[in-house]
Coordinates of C-alpha atoms in Angstrom, one line a residue:
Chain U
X1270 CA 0.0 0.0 0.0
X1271 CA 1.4 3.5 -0.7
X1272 CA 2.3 6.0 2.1
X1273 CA 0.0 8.9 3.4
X1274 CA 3.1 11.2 2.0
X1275 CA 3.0 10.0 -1.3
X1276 CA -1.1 9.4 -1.9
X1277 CA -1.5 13.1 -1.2
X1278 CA 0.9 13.7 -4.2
X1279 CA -1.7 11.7 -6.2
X1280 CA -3.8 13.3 -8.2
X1281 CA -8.5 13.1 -8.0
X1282 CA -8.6 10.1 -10.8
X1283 CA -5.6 8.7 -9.7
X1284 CA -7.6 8.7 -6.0
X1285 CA -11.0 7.4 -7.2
X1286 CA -8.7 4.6 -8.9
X1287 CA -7.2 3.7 -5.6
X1288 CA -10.1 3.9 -3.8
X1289 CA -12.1 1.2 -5.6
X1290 CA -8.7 -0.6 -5.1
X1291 CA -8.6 -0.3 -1.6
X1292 CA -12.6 -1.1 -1.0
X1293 CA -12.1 -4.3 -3.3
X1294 CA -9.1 -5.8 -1.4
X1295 CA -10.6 -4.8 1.8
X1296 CA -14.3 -7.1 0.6
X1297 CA -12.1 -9.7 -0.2
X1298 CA -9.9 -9.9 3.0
X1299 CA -11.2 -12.2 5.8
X1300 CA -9.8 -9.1 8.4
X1301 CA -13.2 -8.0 9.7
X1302 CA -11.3 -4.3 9.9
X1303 CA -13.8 -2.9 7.9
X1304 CA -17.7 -2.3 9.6
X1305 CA -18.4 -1.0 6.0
X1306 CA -17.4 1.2 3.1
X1307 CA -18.9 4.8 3.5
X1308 CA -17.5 7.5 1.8
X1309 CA -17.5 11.2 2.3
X1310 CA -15.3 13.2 0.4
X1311 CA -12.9 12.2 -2.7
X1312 CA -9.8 13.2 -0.9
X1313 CA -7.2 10.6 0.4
X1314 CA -9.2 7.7 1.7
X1315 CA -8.8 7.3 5.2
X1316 CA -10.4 4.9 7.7
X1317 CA -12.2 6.2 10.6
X1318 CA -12.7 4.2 14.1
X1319 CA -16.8 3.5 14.2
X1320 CA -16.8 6.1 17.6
X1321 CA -15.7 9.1 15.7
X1322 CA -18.7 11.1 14.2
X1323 CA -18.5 11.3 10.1
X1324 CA -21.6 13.4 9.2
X1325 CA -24.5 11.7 8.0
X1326 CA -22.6 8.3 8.8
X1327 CA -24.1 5.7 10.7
X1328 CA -21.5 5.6 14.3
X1329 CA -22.1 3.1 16.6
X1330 CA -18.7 2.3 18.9
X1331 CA -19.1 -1.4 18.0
X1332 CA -22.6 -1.6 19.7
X1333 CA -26.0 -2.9 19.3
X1334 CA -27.8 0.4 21.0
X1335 CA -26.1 2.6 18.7
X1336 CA -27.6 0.3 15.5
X1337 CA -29.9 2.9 13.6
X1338 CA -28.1 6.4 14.4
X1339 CA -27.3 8.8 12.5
X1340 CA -23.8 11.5 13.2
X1341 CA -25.8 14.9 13.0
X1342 CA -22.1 16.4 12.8
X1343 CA -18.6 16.0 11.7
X1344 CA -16.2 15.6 15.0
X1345 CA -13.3 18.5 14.5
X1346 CA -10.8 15.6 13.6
X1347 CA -12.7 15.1 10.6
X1348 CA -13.4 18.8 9.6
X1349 CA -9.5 18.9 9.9
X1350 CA -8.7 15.9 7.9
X1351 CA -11.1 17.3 5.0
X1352 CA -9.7 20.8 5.0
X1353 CA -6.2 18.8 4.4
X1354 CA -6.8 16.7 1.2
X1355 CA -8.2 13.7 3.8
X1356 CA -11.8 11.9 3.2
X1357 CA -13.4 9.3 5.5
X1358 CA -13.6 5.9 3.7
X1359 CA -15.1 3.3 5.7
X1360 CA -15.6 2.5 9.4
X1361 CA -13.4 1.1 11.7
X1362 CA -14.1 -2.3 13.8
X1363 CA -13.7 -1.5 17.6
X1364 CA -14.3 -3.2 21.0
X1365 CA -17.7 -1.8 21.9
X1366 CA -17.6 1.7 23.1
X1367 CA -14.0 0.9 22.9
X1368 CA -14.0 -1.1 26.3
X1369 CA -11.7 -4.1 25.2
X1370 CA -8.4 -4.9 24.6
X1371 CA -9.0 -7.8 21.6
X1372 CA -11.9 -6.5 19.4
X1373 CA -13.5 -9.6 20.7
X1374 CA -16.8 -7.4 22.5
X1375 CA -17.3 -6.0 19.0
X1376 CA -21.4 -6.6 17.8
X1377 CA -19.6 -6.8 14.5
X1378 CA -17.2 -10.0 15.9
X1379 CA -13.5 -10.3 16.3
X1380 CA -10.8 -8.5 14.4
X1381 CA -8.4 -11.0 13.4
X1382 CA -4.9 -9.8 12.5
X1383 CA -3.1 -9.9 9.6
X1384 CA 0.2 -11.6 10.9
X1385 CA -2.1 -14.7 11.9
X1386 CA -5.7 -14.9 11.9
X1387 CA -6.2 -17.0 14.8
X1388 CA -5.0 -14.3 16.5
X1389 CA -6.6 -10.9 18.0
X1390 CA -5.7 -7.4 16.4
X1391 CA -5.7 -5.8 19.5
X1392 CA -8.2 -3.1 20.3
X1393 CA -9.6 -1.4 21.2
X1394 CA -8.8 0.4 17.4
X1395 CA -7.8 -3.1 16.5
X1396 CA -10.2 -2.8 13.3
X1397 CA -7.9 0.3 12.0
X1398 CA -4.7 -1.1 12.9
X1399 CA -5.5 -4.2 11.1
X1400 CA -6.6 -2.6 8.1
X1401 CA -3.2 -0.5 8.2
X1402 CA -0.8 -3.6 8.9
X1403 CA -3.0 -5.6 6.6
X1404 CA -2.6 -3.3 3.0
X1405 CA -6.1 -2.7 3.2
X1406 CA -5.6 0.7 4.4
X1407 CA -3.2 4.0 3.5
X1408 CA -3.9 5.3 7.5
X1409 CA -6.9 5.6 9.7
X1410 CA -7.7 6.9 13.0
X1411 CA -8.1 5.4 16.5
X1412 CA -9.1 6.8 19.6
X1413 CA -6.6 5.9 22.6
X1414 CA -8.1 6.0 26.1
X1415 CA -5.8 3.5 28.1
X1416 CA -3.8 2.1 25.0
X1417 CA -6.3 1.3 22.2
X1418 CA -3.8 2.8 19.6
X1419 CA -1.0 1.7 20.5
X1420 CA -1.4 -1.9 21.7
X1421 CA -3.5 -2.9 18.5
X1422 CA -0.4 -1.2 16.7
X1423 CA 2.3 -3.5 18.5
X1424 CA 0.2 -6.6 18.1
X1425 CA -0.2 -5.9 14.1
X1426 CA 2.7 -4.3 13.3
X1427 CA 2.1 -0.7 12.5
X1428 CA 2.8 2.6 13.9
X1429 CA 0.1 3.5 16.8
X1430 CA 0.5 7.2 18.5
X1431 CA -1.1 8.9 21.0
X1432 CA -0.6 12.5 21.5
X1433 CA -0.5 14.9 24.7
X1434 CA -4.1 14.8 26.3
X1435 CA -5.5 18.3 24.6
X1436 CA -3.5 18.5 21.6
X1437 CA -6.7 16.4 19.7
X1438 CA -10.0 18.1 19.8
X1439 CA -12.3 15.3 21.6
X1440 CA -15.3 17.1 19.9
X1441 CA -17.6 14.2 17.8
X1442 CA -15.5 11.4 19.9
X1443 CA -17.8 9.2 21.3
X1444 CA -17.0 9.6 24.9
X1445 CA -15.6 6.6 26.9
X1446 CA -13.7 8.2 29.9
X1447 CA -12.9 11.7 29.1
X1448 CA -10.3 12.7 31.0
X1449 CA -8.5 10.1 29.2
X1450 CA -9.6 9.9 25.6
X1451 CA -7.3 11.0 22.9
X1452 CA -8.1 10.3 19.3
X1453 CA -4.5 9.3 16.9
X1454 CA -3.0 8.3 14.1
X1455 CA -2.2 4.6 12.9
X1456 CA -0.1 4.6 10.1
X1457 CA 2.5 2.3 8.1
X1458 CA 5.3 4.5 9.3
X1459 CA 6.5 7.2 11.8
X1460 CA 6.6 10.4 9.0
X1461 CA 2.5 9.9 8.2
X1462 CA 2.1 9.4 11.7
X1463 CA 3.7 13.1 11.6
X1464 CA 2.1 14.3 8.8
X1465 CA -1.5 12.8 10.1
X1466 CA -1.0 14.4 13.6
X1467 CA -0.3 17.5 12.7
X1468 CA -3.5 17.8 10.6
X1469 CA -5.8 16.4 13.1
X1470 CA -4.2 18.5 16.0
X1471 CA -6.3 22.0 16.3
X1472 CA -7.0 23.9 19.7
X1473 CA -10.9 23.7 19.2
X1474 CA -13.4 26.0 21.5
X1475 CA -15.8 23.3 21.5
X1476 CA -13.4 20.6 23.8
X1477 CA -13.3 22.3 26.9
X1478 CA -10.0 20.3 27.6
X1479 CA -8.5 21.5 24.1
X1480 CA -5.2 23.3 24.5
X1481 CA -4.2 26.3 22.9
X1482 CA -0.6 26.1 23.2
X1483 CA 1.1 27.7 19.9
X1484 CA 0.8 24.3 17.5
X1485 CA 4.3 24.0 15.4
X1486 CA 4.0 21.3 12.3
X1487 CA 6.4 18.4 13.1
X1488 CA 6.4 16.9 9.7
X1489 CA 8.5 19.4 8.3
X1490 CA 10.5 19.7 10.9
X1491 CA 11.3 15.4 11.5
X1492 CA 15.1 14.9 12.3
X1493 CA 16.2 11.9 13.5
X1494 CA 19.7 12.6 13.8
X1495 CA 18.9 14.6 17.0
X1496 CA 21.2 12.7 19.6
X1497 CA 18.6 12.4 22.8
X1498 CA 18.4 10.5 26.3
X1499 CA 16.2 7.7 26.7
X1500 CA 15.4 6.5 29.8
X1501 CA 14.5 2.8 29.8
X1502 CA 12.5 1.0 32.8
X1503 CA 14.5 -1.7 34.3
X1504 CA 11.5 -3.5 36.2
X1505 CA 9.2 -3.0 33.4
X1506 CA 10.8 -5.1 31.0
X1507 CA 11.6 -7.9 33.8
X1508 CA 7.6 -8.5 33.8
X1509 CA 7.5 -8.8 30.1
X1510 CA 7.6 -12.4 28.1
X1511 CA 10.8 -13.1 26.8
X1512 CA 10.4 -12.1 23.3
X1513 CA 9.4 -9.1 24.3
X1514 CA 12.9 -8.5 26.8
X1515 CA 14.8 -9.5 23.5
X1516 CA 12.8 -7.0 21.3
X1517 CA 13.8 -4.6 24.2
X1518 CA 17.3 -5.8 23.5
X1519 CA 17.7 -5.4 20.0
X1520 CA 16.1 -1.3 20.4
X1521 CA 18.5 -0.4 23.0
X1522 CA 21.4 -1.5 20.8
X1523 CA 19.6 0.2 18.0
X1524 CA 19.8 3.5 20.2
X1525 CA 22.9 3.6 20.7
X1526 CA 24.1 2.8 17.3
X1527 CA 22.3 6.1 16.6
X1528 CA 24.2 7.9 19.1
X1529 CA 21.5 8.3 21.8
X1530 CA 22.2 8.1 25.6
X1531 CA 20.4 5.2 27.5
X1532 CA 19.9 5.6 31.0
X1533 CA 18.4 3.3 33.3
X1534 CA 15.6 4.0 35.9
X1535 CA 12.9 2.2 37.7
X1536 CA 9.1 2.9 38.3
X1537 CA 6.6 1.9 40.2
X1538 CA 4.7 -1.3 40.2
X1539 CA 2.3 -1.4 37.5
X1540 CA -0.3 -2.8 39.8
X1541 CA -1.5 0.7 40.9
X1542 CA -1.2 1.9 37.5
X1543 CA -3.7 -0.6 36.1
X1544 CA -6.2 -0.4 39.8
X1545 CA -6.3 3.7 39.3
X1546 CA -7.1 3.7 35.7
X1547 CA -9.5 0.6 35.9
X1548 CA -11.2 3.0 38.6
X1549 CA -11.4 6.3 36.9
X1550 CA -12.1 5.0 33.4
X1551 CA -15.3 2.7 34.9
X1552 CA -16.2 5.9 36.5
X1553 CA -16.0 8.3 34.0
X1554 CA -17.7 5.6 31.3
X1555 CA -20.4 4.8 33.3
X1556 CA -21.4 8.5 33.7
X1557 CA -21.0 8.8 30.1
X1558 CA -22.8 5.7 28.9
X1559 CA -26.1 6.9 31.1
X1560 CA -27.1 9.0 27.6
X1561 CA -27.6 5.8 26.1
X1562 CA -31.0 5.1 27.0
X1563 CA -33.3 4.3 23.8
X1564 CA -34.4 7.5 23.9
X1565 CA -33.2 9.9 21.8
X1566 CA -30.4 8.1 19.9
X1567 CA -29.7 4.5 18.8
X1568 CA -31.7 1.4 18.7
X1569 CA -35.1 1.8 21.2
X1570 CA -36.5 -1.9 22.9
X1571 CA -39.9 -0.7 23.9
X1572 CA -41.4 -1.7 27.2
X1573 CA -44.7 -1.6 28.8
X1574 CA -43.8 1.8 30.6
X1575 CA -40.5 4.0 30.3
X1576 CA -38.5 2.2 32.9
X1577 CA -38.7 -1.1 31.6
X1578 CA -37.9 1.0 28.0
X1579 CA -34.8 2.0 29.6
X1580 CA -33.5 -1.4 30.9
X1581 CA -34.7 -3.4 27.5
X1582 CA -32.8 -0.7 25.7
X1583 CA -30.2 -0.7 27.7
X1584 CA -30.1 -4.7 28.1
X1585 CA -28.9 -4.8 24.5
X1586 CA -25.1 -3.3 26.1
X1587 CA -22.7 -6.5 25.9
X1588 CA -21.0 -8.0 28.9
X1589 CA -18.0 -6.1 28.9
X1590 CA -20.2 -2.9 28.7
X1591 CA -22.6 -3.5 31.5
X1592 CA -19.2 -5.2 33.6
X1593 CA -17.5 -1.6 33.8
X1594 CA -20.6 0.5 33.8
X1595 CA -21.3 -1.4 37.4
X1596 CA -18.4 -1.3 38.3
X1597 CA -18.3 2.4 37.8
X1598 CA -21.3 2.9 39.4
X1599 CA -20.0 1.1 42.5
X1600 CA -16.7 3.7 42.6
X1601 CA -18.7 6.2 42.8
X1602 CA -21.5 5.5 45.1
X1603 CA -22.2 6.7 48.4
X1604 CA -19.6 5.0 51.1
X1605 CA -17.2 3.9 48.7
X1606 CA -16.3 7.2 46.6
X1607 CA -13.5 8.5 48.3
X1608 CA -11.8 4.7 49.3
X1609 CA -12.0 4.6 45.4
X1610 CA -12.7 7.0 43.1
X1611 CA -11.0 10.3 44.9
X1612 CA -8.0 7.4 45.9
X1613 CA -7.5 6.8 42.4
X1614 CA -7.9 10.4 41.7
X1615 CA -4.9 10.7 44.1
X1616 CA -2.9 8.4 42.7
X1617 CA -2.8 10.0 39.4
X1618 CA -0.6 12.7 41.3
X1619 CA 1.9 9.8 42.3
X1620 CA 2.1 8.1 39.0
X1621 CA 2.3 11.8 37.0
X1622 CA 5.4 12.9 39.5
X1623 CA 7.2 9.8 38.4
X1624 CA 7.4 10.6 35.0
X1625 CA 8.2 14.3 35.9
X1626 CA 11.1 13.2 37.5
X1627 CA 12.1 10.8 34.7
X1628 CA 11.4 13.6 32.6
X1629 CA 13.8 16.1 34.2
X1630 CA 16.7 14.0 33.2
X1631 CA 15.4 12.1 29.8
X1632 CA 14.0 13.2 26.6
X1633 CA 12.4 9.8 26.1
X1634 CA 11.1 7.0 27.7
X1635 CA 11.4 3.2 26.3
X1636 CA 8.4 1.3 27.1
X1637 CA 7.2 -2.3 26.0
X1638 CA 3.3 -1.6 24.8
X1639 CA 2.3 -5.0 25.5
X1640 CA 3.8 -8.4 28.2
X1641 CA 3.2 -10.8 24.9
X1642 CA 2.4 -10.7 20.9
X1643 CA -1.0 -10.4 20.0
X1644 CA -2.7 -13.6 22.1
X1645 CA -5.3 -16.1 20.0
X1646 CA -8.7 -15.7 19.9
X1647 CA -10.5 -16.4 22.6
X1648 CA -7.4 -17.0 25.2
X1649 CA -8.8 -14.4 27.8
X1650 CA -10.8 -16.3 30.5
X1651 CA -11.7 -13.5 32.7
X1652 CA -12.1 -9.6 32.3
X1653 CA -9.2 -9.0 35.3
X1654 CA -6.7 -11.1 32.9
X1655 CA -7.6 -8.7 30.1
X1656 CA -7.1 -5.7 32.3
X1657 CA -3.8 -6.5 33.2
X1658 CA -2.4 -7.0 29.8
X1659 CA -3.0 -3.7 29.7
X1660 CA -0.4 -2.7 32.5
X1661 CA 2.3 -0.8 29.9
X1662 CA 0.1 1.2 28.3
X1663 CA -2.7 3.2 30.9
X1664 CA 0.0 5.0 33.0
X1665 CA 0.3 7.6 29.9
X1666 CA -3.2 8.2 29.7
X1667 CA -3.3 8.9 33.1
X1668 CA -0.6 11.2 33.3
X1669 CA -1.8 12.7 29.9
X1670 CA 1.6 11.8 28.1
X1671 CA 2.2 11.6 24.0
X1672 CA 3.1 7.9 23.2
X1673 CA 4.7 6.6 20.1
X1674 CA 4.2 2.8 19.4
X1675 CA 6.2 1.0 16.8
X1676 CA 7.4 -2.3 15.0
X1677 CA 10.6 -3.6 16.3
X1678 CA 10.5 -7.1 15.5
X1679 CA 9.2 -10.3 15.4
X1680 CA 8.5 -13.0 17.4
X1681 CA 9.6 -17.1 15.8
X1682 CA 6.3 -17.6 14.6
X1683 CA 6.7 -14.2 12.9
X1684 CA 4.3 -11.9 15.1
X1685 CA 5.1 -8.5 15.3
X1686 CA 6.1 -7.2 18.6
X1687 CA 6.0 -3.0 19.6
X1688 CA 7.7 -0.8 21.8
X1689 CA 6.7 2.7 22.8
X1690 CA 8.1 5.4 22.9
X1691 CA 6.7 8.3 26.2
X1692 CA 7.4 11.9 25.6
X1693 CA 6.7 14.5 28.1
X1694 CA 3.7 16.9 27.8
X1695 CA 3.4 18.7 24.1
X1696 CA 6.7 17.3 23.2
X1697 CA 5.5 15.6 20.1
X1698 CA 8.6 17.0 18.0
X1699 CA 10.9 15.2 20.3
X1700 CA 8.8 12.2 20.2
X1701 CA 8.5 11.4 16.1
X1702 CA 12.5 12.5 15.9
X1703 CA 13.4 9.7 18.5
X1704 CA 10.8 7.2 16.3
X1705 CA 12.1 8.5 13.2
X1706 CA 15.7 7.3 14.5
X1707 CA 14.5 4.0 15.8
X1708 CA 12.5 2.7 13.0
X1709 CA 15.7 3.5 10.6
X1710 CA 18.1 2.0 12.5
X1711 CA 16.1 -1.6 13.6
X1712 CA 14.6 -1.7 9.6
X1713 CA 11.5 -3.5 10.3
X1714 CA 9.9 -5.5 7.5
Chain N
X876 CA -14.4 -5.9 49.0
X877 CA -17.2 -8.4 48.1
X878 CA -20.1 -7.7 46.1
X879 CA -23.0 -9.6 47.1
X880 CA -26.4 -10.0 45.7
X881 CA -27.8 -7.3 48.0
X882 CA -24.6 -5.1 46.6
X883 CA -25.0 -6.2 43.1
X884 CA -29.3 -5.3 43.2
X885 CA -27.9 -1.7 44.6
X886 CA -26.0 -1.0 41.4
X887 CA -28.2 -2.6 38.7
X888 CA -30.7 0.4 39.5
X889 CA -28.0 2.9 40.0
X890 CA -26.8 1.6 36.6
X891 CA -30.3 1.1 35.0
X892 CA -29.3 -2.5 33.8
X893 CA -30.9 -5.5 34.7
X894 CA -28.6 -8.6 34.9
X895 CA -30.2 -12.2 34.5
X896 CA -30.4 -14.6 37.1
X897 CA -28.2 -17.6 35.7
X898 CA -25.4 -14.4 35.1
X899 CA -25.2 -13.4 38.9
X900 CA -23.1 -15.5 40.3
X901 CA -20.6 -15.6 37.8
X902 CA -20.7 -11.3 37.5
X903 CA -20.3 -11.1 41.5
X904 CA -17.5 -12.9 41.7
X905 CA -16.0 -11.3 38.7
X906 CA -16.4 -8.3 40.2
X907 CA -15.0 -9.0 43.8
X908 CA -12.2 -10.4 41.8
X909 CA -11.9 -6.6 40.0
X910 CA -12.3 -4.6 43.1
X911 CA -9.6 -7.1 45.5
X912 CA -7.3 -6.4 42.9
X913 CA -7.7 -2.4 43.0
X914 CA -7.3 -2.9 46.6
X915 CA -3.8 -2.2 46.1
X916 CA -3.8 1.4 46.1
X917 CA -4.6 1.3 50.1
X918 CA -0.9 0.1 50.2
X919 CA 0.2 4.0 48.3
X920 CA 0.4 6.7 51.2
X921 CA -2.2 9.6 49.3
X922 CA -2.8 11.5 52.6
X923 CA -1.3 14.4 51.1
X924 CA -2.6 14.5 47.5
X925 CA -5.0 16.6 46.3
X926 CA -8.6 14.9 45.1
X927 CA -8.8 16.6 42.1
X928 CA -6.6 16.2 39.0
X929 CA -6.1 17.7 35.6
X930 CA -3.3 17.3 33.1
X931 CA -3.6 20.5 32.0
X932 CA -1.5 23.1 33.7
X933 CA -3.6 25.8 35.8
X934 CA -7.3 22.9 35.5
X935 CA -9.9 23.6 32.6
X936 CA -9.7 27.0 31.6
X937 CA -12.5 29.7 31.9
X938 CA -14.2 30.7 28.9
X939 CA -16.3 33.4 27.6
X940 CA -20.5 32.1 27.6
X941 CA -21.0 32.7 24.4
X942 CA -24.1 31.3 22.9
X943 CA -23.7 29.0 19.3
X944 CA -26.1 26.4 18.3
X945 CA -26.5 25.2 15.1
X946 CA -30.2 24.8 14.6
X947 CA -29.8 22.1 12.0
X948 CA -28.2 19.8 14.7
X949 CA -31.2 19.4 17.0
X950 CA -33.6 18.9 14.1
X951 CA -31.9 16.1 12.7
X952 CA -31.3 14.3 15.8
X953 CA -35.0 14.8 16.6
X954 CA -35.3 13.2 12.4
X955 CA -32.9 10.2 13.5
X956 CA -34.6 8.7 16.6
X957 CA -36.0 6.1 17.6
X958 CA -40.0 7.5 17.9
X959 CA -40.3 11.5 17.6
X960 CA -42.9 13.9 17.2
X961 CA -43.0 17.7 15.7
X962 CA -40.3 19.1 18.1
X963 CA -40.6 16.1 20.9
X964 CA -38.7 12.6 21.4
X965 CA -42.1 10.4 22.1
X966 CA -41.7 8.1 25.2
X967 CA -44.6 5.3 26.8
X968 CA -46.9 7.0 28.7
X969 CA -45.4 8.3 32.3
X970 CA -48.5 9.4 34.0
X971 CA -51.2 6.5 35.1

């Protein structure tokens, strides 16, 4: 598949060819990336999560109450992409409402990935990173509340990146836990990750949360001869599988081949990263997910009065949905709140100085994004399992850190595995420019 | 922390969900599972930490209240659902 740089070189017929190109691959691949083929523009075709609102699209977030609406708007991401040569083309599979790390809770089924299709894409964007790794797609966005980029990137073998909380307007996002959402680019390499990130980036008055710090392209401006310090995480990497400590291996060497400076720190236990965020995220969703009510939006069960409308609308939520909206509601309920919620509120402090501190001596962090390559289908047993997979990749969204993840190698059945790169807040520059310089010196393929 | 039946009743109406009978047991104890786990933060001393948290620097910024609506919006959402009426979403009856 060609790059986001060069398709925007291409001219309208050469775009309308590669379109039907791209849309008759993608029917023919047994991926399940694809929801369906929509279209709105004739731009560069890129391929939009299904929680990100495409005017006059049908956006669900991989659910059965969302079946039947209608986006009344286009989210600001999308306004950007269109005023930059960029047109939706088809939506995303996702974990529904984007509460998954597999794809598997998906009404639309399982993404399968491309490396092996017994095997999960990841998620919860594992739809758009599968369609990326897979040729089936030039880029697409994702959405990146606790790792959903980035993980489904690692596992599939693409670039995944998150960027500073408020650097992406959340406006037309479908809203899982807000003060950790972050919409992103997935793309075959680190420069359209650039390029795509600084056209979706915008201060936008309609996201409270937007930033309006001055906005400087990084595209232009990639250099990955910039000599840096990278800090890497001793104890991280000691609680990672063992393909992933050699893929750790093989990208510190890398480093220093390019002339970066690797220092070695340690953080804390990822245990209180994963309780904190699996409190504050259930929180926050299951205040957000109480719009869903058959209502005014979506897919209405009627009952024989409005409450029993409410819970038969609301019964058609999956497992993993109704799980962390209880859960949520539990956090948050009278005798409980602060043991949990305003705890977990606390902790964010303690997990946020950490990285300062790092920060005040690196430029970069060196991460793993996931313990293990992308597991089969079906191996999680039980939703804490799941949750703790998830231990790399949630202590940047809680500390509102840019994240870069990216193919290093492979595993000896020839899965891809990921590492991330952390960057401190609005330091995306510094972030692409230490990417740029890994992916060219370990030459994935 | 254990979630019980009694617990688990509590939060289906706080939640508005109703969860069938054969999926109880196996959703309590998932959950107990959840919240023994999270448990661990009672280990992390927070006594000094402020409740409130915001990764941008300074909290949410103030802004003008400036009225915008884009009239168009509302109507199609109103075109779009489920059952709806001239200007009104139309819900069973409320009132006996």
């Amino acid at each position: 598949m060609i790059t986001l740089k060069e398709a925007l070189r291409k001219s309208r017929e050469e775009l309308d060819r590669l379109r039907l190109e791209i849309e008759e691959k993608a029917r023919e691949s047994n991926l399940n990336a694809y929801i369906d083929f929509s279209k709105s523009g004739d731009g560069v075709p890129i391929l939009i999560k299904d929680n990100i609102q495409v005017k006059d699209w049908t956006i669900t977030s991989g659910s059965k109450i969302l079946q039947g609406y209608i986006a009344p708007y286009n989210a600001t991401v999308i306004e950007n992409l269109k005023a930059n040569g960029l047109s939706p083309f088809g939506r995303a599979n996702m974990d529904e409402f984007a509460m998954g790390s597999t794809t598997e809770s998906s009404y639309y089924g399982v993404t399968k990935n491309p490396y092996g299709e017994d095997r999960v894409a990841g998620g919860s964007s594992g739809g758009s990173a599968s369609a990326v790794a897979g040729g089936i797609a030039i880029c697409a966005l994702g959405s990146d509340t606790g790792g959903s980029i980035r993980q489904p990137a690692s596992y599939c073998g693409c670039v995944g990146m998150k960027p500073t909380y408020g650097r992406v307007s959340r406006y037309g996002l479908a809203s899982y836990a807000s003060s950790l959402d972050q919409i992103g680019p997935i793309t075959q390499n680190v420069e359209d990750s650039a390029i795509l990130y600084d056209i979706i980036s915008s201060y936008d008055p309609k996201d409270s949360t937007s930033s309006n710090l001055e906005l400087i392209p990084t595209a232009k401006n990639l250099n990955p001869d910039r000599k840096l310090k990278i800090a890497v995480i001793d104890n991280y990497i000691r609680e990672a599988s063992s393909d992933v400590q050699n893929t750790y291996k093989i990208a510190i060497e890398a480093l220093k081949s390019e002339g970066h400076t690797i220092i070695h720190k340690e953080m804390t236990n990822t245990k209180y990263d994963i309780a904190s965020y699996y409190i504050i995220a259930t929180a926050e969703a299951t205040t957000n997910l109480a719009r869903y009510d058959g209502i005014r939006y979506g897919s209405r069960v009627e009952g024989d009065n409005l409450q029993e409308t409410y819970l038969n609308s609301r019964n058609q939520f999956g497992d993993e949905v109704k799980r962390r909206i209880l859960l949520g509601n539990f956090v948050l309920s009278s005798g409980f709140y602060d043991a949990y919620y305003l705890k977990a509120q606390k902790v964010r402090h303690i997990i946020r100085d950490e990285f300062n501190k790092i920060f005040k001596e690196a430029d970069l962090i060196l991460s793993p994004v996931a313990p293990t390559v992308a597991p089969k289908i079906g191996s999680f047993k039980d939703p804490l399992e799941m949750y703790k997979s998830d231990m790399f990749t949630i202590s940047i969204n809680l500390a509102g850190l840019p994240a870069i993840s990216l193919p290093i190698s492979r595993d000896s059945e020839g899965m891809p595995i990921g590492l991330q790169l952390i960057g401190n807040l609005f330091s995306e520059q510094t972030l692409f420019d230490g990417a740029m310089s890994l992916e060219r010196a370990v030459n994935y393929i | 922390m254990t979630i019980d039946n009694k617990v688990l009743e509590n939060l289906e109406k706080l939640s508005m969900i109703k969860i069938e009978e054969d999926k109880k047991e196996e959703l309590t104890k998932q959950l107990t599972e959840i919240l023994e786990f999270v448990d661990n933060l009672n280990e992390l001393d927070t006594s000094n930490l402020d409740s409130s948290f915001s990764t941008l620097a300074g909290g949410t910024p103030m802004r003008e209240d400036i009225p915008d609506s884009n009239i168009q919006i509302s109507k199609d959402i109103l075109s779009h659902a489920p059952k709806m009426a001239d200007d009104f979403f139309i819900v069973p009856k409320i009132i006996e």
